[in-house]
Amino acid sequence: MSSCEKNEGNDEKNSLTTQPQESAMPPASPPPASPPPPVTPPTIEEDTQELIVVDEFTTELDLNHGRIGKIENLEPLRNLERLYLRWNMIKKIEGLDTLATLVELELYDNQIVVIENLDNLVNLEILDLSFNRIKEITGLDKLLNLKKLFLSSNKIHEIKNLSHLTKLESLELGDNRIREIKNLEGLENLKQLYLGKNKITKIQNLETLTTLDILVLQANRITKIENLEQLTNLEQLYISENGITVIENLENQVKLQTLDLATNRITVVENVRHMVNLEELWLNDNQISDWASVEYLNQNKNLNTIYLERNPLATDSGYRRKLKLILPSLRQIDATLCR
């Protein structure tokens, strides 16, 4: 019997024993009954996801965009190989000590300030800490199997503490506050280096990176192409949005397929005829006015894409027609495919 039923029973008993039988007054009306309590308490909405139930045998866990504030409760996941925590509110790297099987960790777009507590992740191959608040490269000493490291869009001032990562193949440091290329010795297997959107003034200290095939230096403060002699395996070179005036010092880049020199101060196309594999040449937003620069390219037989818009010669009424006549191999002029 419920408490409500007990109370109603007691009230009835009391009225029968205490009310005088001879009274002509009508009995008092009983108080209205209280509504019964709900069977299940109402759910209280919270700002963050505190508890996530997952299969403890899972190898991949995606917790993107969950307003998660803390990494915790992952101890049962002994087989986890990939953990994605993109777009959350995490301030500290923690709670990962038991995840020794992890090969990929993504903490893109959080609020992390320090790289720490990763020593037990000895099998980690991919680490993405882009779009955080990191100021210094630290805490990677034990990650000797790392192949890809993403640290773009942070507040890093200096390249350091990376030379022990001998298996590293891709390094992303774009959109930081780096002023000097340095401390990359030891990265003997590095194939891709991204340093765009920094404050770099000089191309230097790359001579040991002989396996490099992609080099990105766009949106810096570089005024001269130089010190690339040892990078003979380069296939893609991006140096747009700088202050370069002359195409030079690329004699050893015979394997180059893509050359991006857009948004510089170049007036003449030169020193690229030896690039027999060149397929894409980006020279838009420069100061090229003489059609002789275009005629110079007629020996680059594999050239199929060229960008020359917003150069003085692009104002010529026969701009596209002339380009196609001079360079019949073209399949794309600026952003438009050739007919």
Short mmCIF file of C-alpha atoms in Angstrom, two decimals:
data_model
loop_
_atom_site.label_atom_id
_atom_site.label_comp_id
_atom_site.label_asym_id
_atom_site.label_seq_id
_atom_site.Cartn_x
_atom_site.Cartn_y
_atom_site.Cartn_z
CA MET A 1 0.00 0.00 0.00
CA SER A 2 1.34 3.47 -0.95
CA SER A 3 1.88 6.28 1.53
CA CYS A 4 -1.05 8.11 -0.07
CA GLU A 5 -3.33 5.14 0.58
CA LYS A 6 -2.14 4.86 4.16
CA ASN A 7 -2.89 8.51 4.83
CA GLU A 8 -6.35 8.23 3.34
CA GLY A 9 -7.07 5.18 5.51
CA ASN A 10 -5.96 6.90 8.68
CA ASP A 11 -8.09 9.98 7.87
CA GLU A 12 -11.18 7.81 7.47
CA LYS A 13 -10.57 5.98 10.73
CA ASN A 14 -10.06 9.23 12.66
CA SER A 15 -13.26 10.75 11.36
CA LEU A 16 -15.30 7.74 12.41
CA THR A 17 -13.98 7.60 15.95
CA THR A 18 -13.83 11.26 16.85
CA GLN A 19 -16.85 12.80 15.10
CA PRO A 20 -19.99 12.80 17.39
CA GLN A 21 -22.75 10.65 15.87
CA GLU A 22 -25.52 12.93 17.17
CA SER A 23 -24.18 16.02 15.37
CA ALA A 24 -26.45 17.35 12.66
CA MET A 25 -23.50 19.02 10.91
CA PRO A 26 -22.44 17.34 7.67
CA PRO A 27 -19.03 15.68 7.75
CA ALA A 28 -16.15 17.80 6.55
CA SER A 29 -15.04 17.19 2.96
CA PRO A 30 -11.75 15.27 2.75
CA PRO A 31 -8.77 17.21 1.31
CA PRO A 32 -8.13 16.66 -2.40
CA ALA A 33 -5.73 13.80 -3.10
CA SER A 34 -2.19 14.72 -4.26
CA PRO A 35 -1.24 13.57 -7.77
CA PRO A 36 0.88 10.42 -7.76
CA PRO A 37 4.65 10.94 -8.27
CA PRO A 38 5.96 10.27 -11.79
CA VAL A 39 7.32 6.81 -12.38
CA THR A 40 10.64 8.17 -13.83
CA PRO A 41 12.18 11.51 -12.79
CA PRO A 42 12.40 14.00 -15.68
CA THR A 43 15.74 14.11 -17.54
CA ILE A 44 17.95 17.06 -16.68
CA GLU A 45 19.66 18.55 -19.74
CA GLU A 46 23.40 19.23 -19.40
CA ASP A 47 25.85 21.29 -21.44
CA THR A 48 28.45 18.56 -21.89
CA GLN A 49 28.38 14.88 -22.58
CA GLU A 50 29.60 13.24 -19.39
CA LEU A 51 29.03 9.55 -20.01
CA ILE A 52 29.43 7.67 -23.27
CA VAL A 53 28.75 3.95 -23.47
CA VAL A 54 30.85 2.19 -26.11
CA ASP A 55 31.79 -1.33 -27.08
CA GLU A 56 34.92 -2.15 -25.13
CA PHE A 57 36.25 -4.18 -28.08
CA THR A 58 35.98 -1.30 -30.57
CA THR A 59 39.08 -0.33 -32.54
CA GLU A 60 37.82 3.10 -33.65
CA LEU A 61 36.00 5.72 -31.59
CA ASP A 62 34.60 8.94 -33.02
CA LEU A 63 33.60 11.56 -30.42
CA ASN A 64 33.74 14.64 -32.64
CA HIS A 65 31.73 17.75 -31.79
CA GLY A 66 30.47 16.44 -28.44
CA ARG A 67 31.24 19.40 -26.16
CA ILE A 68 33.57 17.09 -24.24
CA GLY A 69 35.65 18.93 -21.67
CA LYS A 70 37.83 16.12 -20.34
CA ILE A 71 39.35 12.91 -21.67
CA GLU A 72 38.34 10.18 -19.24
CA ASN A 73 36.76 6.72 -18.77
CA LEU A 74 38.63 5.15 -21.69
CA GLU A 75 40.48 2.51 -19.64
CA PRO A 76 38.33 -0.46 -20.84
CA LEU A 77 39.21 0.17 -24.50
CA ARG A 78 42.19 -2.16 -24.71
CA ASN A 79 41.93 -2.64 -28.49
CA LEU A 80 41.44 0.99 -29.51
CA GLU A 81 43.54 2.02 -32.51
CA ARG A 82 41.92 5.29 -33.63
CA LEU A 83 40.48 8.01 -31.40
CA TYR A 84 38.87 11.13 -32.85
CA LEU A 85 38.06 14.03 -30.50
CA ARG A 86 37.81 16.87 -33.01
CA TRP A 87 35.80 20.04 -32.21
CA ASN A 88 35.44 19.65 -28.46
CA MET A 89 36.37 21.74 -25.41
CA ILE A 90 39.36 19.75 -24.16
CA LYS A 91 42.01 21.80 -22.35
CA LYS A 92 44.42 19.06 -21.28
CA ILE A 93 45.80 15.88 -22.83
CA GLU A 94 45.18 13.18 -20.21
CA GLY A 95 43.46 9.85 -19.60
CA LEU A 96 45.27 8.08 -22.45
CA ASP A 97 47.89 6.07 -20.53
CA THR A 98 46.16 2.72 -21.05
CA LEU A 99 45.69 3.13 -24.81
CA ALA A 100 49.01 1.64 -25.88
CA THR A 101 47.43 0.20 -29.04
CA LEU A 102 46.53 3.65 -30.37
CA VAL A 103 47.95 4.42 -33.84
CA GLU A 104 45.96 7.59 -34.58
CA LEU A 105 44.91 10.39 -32.23
CA GLU A 106 43.03 13.46 -33.40
CA LEU A 107 42.53 16.42 -31.06
CA TYR A 108 41.97 19.02 -33.78
CA ASP A 109 40.20 22.24 -32.71
CA ASN A 110 40.19 22.10 -28.92
CA GLN A 111 41.71 24.35 -26.24
CA ILE A 112 44.96 22.50 -25.57
CA VAL A 113 47.94 24.57 -24.44
CA VAL A 114 50.61 21.93 -23.70
CA ILE A 115 51.60 18.70 -25.47
CA GLU A 116 51.86 16.22 -22.61
CA ASN A 117 50.99 12.75 -21.24
CA LEU A 118 51.66 10.90 -24.50
CA ASP A 119 54.64 8.78 -23.40
CA ASN A 120 52.68 5.50 -23.28
CA LEU A 121 51.40 5.86 -26.84
CA VAL A 122 54.49 4.20 -28.29
CA ASN A 123 52.63 2.86 -31.33
CA LEU A 124 51.18 6.20 -32.37
CA GLU A 125 51.68 6.97 -36.07
CA ILE A 126 49.35 9.94 -36.63
CA LEU A 127 48.89 12.87 -34.21
CA ASP A 128 46.72 15.87 -35.06
CA LEU A 129 46.81 18.83 -32.65
CA SER A 130 45.91 21.53 -35.16
CA PHE A 131 43.79 24.52 -34.16
CA ASN A 132 44.69 24.61 -30.48
CA ARG A 133 46.68 27.06 -28.31
CA ILE A 134 50.06 25.32 -28.26
CA LYS A 135 53.10 27.60 -27.98
CA GLU A 136 55.93 25.06 -27.85
CA ILE A 137 56.72 21.69 -29.40
CA THR A 138 57.30 19.35 -26.44
CA GLY A 139 56.19 15.98 -25.09
CA LEU A 140 56.96 13.91 -28.19
CA ASP A 141 60.09 12.15 -26.91
CA LYS A 142 58.61 8.63 -26.82
CA LEU A 143 56.63 8.78 -30.06
CA LEU A 144 59.34 7.16 -32.17
CA ASN A 145 56.85 5.56 -34.59
CA LEU A 146 55.18 8.83 -35.51
CA LYS A 147 54.72 9.25 -39.27
CA LYS A 148 52.36 12.24 -39.52
CA LEU A 149 52.31 15.24 -37.18
CA PHE A 150 49.82 18.09 -37.60
CA LEU A 151 50.38 21.26 -35.57
CA SER A 152 48.90 23.92 -37.83
CA SER A 153 47.04 26.97 -36.51
CA ASN A 154 48.65 27.15 -33.10
CA LYS A 155 50.98 29.75 -31.54
CA ILE A 156 54.31 28.02 -32.11
CA HIS A 157 57.33 30.33 -32.43
CA GLU A 158 60.14 27.82 -32.98
CA ILE A 159 60.72 24.48 -34.70
CA LYS A 160 62.40 22.19 -32.17
CA ASN A 161 62.35 18.80 -30.40
CA LEU A 162 61.63 16.87 -33.59
CA SER A 163 64.98 15.47 -34.73
CA HIS A 164 64.39 12.11 -32.97
CA LEU A 165 61.28 11.41 -35.08
CA THR A 166 63.22 9.56 -37.76
CA LYS A 167 60.10 7.85 -39.18
CA LEU A 168 58.22 11.11 -39.68
CA GLU A 169 56.95 11.46 -43.25
CA SER A 170 54.63 14.50 -43.02
CA LEU A 171 55.02 17.61 -40.85
CA GLU A 172 52.37 20.35 -40.83
CA LEU A 173 53.34 23.61 -39.11
CA GLY A 174 51.35 26.09 -41.17
CA ASP A 175 49.66 29.14 -39.67
CA ASN A 176 51.91 29.59 -36.67
CA ARG A 177 54.45 32.29 -35.69
CA ILE A 178 57.62 30.65 -36.98
CA ARG A 179 60.35 33.01 -38.22
CA GLU A 180 63.14 30.58 -39.11
CA ILE A 181 63.40 27.16 -40.72
CA LYS A 182 65.70 25.14 -38.45
CA ASN A 183 66.18 22.02 -36.30
CA LEU A 184 64.93 19.60 -38.95
CA GLU A 185 68.08 17.46 -39.01
CA GLY A 186 67.35 13.80 -38.42
CA LEU A 187 64.05 13.78 -40.28
CA GLU A 188 65.59 11.62 -42.97
CA ASN A 189 62.27 10.15 -44.15
CA LEU A 190 60.30 13.40 -44.31
CA LYS A 191 58.40 13.69 -47.59
CA GLN A 192 55.99 16.55 -46.94
CA LEU A 193 56.77 19.80 -45.12
CA TYR A 194 54.10 22.49 -44.68
CA LEU A 195 55.27 25.86 -43.39
CA GLY A 196 52.80 28.20 -45.05
CA LYS A 197 51.38 31.27 -43.36
CA ASN A 198 54.23 31.96 -40.97
CA LYS A 199 56.81 34.77 -40.72
CA ILE A 200 59.70 33.07 -42.51
CA THR A 201 62.06 35.40 -44.37
CA LYS A 202 64.57 32.93 -45.84
CA ILE A 203 64.61 29.42 -47.32
CA GLN A 204 67.36 27.62 -45.39
CA ASN A 205 68.42 24.55 -43.39
CA LEU A 206 66.65 22.08 -45.66
CA GLU A 207 69.69 20.35 -47.14
CA THR A 208 69.27 17.15 -45.09
CA LEU A 209 65.68 16.61 -46.24
CA THR A 210 66.65 14.82 -49.44
CA THR A 211 63.49 12.69 -49.53
CA LEU A 212 61.19 15.72 -49.56
CA ASP A 213 58.69 15.70 -52.44
CA ILE A 214 56.29 18.44 -51.25
CA LEU A 215 57.43 21.78 -49.83
CA VAL A 216 54.89 24.46 -48.90
CA LEU A 217 56.08 27.97 -48.03
CA GLN A 218 53.22 30.17 -49.20
CA ALA A 219 52.20 33.36 -47.35
CA ASN A 220 55.54 34.10 -45.72
CA ARG A 221 58.07 36.93 -46.16
CA ILE A 222 60.44 35.23 -48.61
CA THR A 223 62.06 37.38 -51.30
CA LYS A 224 64.45 34.88 -52.91
CA ILE A 225 64.31 31.26 -54.07
CA GLU A 226 67.49 29.66 -52.72
CA ASN A 227 69.12 26.76 -50.86
CA LEU A 228 67.09 24.02 -52.55
CA GLU A 229 70.01 22.33 -54.33
CA GLN A 230 69.81 19.12 -52.30
CA LEU A 231 66.05 18.69 -52.72
CA THR A 232 66.27 16.83 -55.99
CA ASN A 233 63.13 14.77 -55.34
CA LEU A 234 60.76 17.73 -55.10
CA GLU A 235 57.56 17.20 -57.09
CA GLN A 236 55.48 20.05 -55.69
CA LEU A 237 56.77 23.48 -54.63
CA TYR A 238 54.44 26.19 -53.30
CA ILE A 239 55.89 29.68 -52.68
CA SER A 240 52.91 31.90 -53.50
CA GLU A 241 52.10 35.09 -51.56
CA ASN A 242 55.67 36.14 -50.89
CA GLY A 243 57.92 38.87 -52.30
CA ILE A 244 59.79 36.91 -54.99
CA THR A 245 60.90 38.85 -58.07
CA VAL A 246 62.96 36.24 -59.98
CA ILE A 247 62.44 32.54 -60.79
CA GLU A 248 65.90 31.15 -60.00
CA ASN A 249 67.98 28.47 -58.29
CA LEU A 250 65.73 25.60 -59.33
CA GLU A 251 68.21 23.84 -61.62
CA ASN A 252 68.11 20.60 -59.60
CA GLN A 253 64.32 20.39 -59.47
CA VAL A 254 63.96 18.26 -62.62
CA LYS A 255 61.16 16.16 -61.10
CA LEU A 256 58.93 19.13 -60.33
CA GLN A 257 55.32 18.65 -61.46
CA THR A 258 53.66 21.62 -59.73
CA LEU A 259 55.22 25.05 -59.25
CA ASP A 260 53.16 27.69 -57.47
CA LEU A 261 54.56 31.23 -57.63
CA ALA A 262 51.27 33.11 -57.60
CA THR A 263 50.96 36.52 -55.93
CA ASN A 264 54.59 37.56 -56.07
CA ARG A 265 56.44 40.28 -58.04
CA ILE A 266 57.65 38.26 -61.01
CA THR A 267 57.97 40.02 -64.37
CA VAL A 268 59.60 37.31 -66.51
CA VAL A 269 59.06 33.55 -66.82
CA GLU A 270 62.47 31.86 -66.89
CA ASN A 271 64.61 28.99 -65.60
CA VAL A 272 61.90 26.33 -65.85
CA ARG A 273 62.56 24.71 -69.26
CA HIS A 274 64.54 21.87 -67.66
CA MET A 275 61.44 20.79 -65.70
CA VAL A 276 60.37 18.16 -68.21
CA ASN A 277 57.67 16.82 -65.86
CA LEU A 278 56.10 20.20 -65.13
CA GLU A 279 52.30 19.92 -65.41
CA GLU A 280 50.97 22.91 -63.43
CA LEU A 281 52.42 26.42 -63.32
CA TRP A 282 50.71 29.03 -61.14
CA LEU A 283 51.77 32.61 -61.92
CA ASN A 284 48.57 34.54 -61.41
CA ASP A 285 48.75 37.93 -59.65
CA ASN A 286 52.27 38.80 -60.78
CA GLN A 287 53.59 41.50 -63.14
CA ILE A 288 54.13 39.56 -66.37
CA SER A 289 53.39 41.73 -69.40
CA ASP A 290 55.46 40.27 -72.26
CA TRP A 291 54.11 37.37 -74.36
CA ALA A 292 57.71 36.23 -74.78
CA SER A 293 57.41 34.73 -71.29
CA VAL A 294 54.63 32.50 -72.53
CA GLU A 295 56.54 31.52 -75.68
CA TYR A 296 59.45 30.53 -73.44
CA LEU A 297 57.26 27.70 -72.04
CA ASN A 298 56.65 25.96 -75.36
CA GLN A 299 59.38 23.43 -74.55
CA ASN A 300 57.58 22.26 -71.40
CA LYS A 301 55.61 19.68 -73.35
CA ASN A 302 53.78 18.24 -70.32
CA LEU A 303 52.42 21.58 -69.15
CA ASN A 304 48.63 21.22 -69.06
CA THR A 305 47.55 23.88 -66.53
CA ILE A 306 48.62 27.51 -66.31
CA TYR A 307 47.36 30.42 -64.21
CA LEU A 308 48.20 33.90 -65.52
CA GLU A 309 45.10 35.87 -64.60
CA ARG A 310 45.57 39.33 -63.08
CA ASN A 311 48.86 39.83 -64.90
CA PRO A 312 49.13 42.73 -67.38
CA LEU A 313 49.11 40.35 -70.36
CA ALA A 314 45.80 38.86 -69.20
CA THR A 315 44.08 42.09 -70.26
CA ASP A 316 44.77 41.24 -73.90
CA SER A 317 41.47 40.68 -75.71
CA GLY A 318 42.84 37.47 -77.25
CA TYR A 319 44.37 36.23 -73.98
CA ARG A 320 42.98 32.70 -73.93
CA ARG A 321 43.25 32.15 -77.67
CA LYS A 322 46.89 33.23 -77.73
CA LEU A 323 47.77 31.02 -74.77
CA LYS A 324 46.27 28.00 -76.46
CA LEU A 325 48.04 28.70 -79.76
CA ILE A 326 51.44 29.11 -78.08
CA LEU A 327 50.98 26.18 -75.67
CA PRO A 328 48.81 23.56 -77.41
CA SER A 329 49.32 21.08 -74.55
CA LEU A 330 47.15 23.21 -72.22
CA ARG A 331 43.96 21.66 -70.92
CA GLN A 332 43.22 24.37 -68.36
CA ILE A 333 43.76 28.14 -68.44
CA ASP A 334 43.23 29.75 -65.06
CA ALA A 335 40.13 28.17 -63.56
CA THR A 336 38.55 27.24 -66.90
CA LEU A 337 39.05 24.06 -68.87
CA CYS A 338 40.08 24.43 -72.50
CA ARG A 339 37.62 23.38 -75.17
#
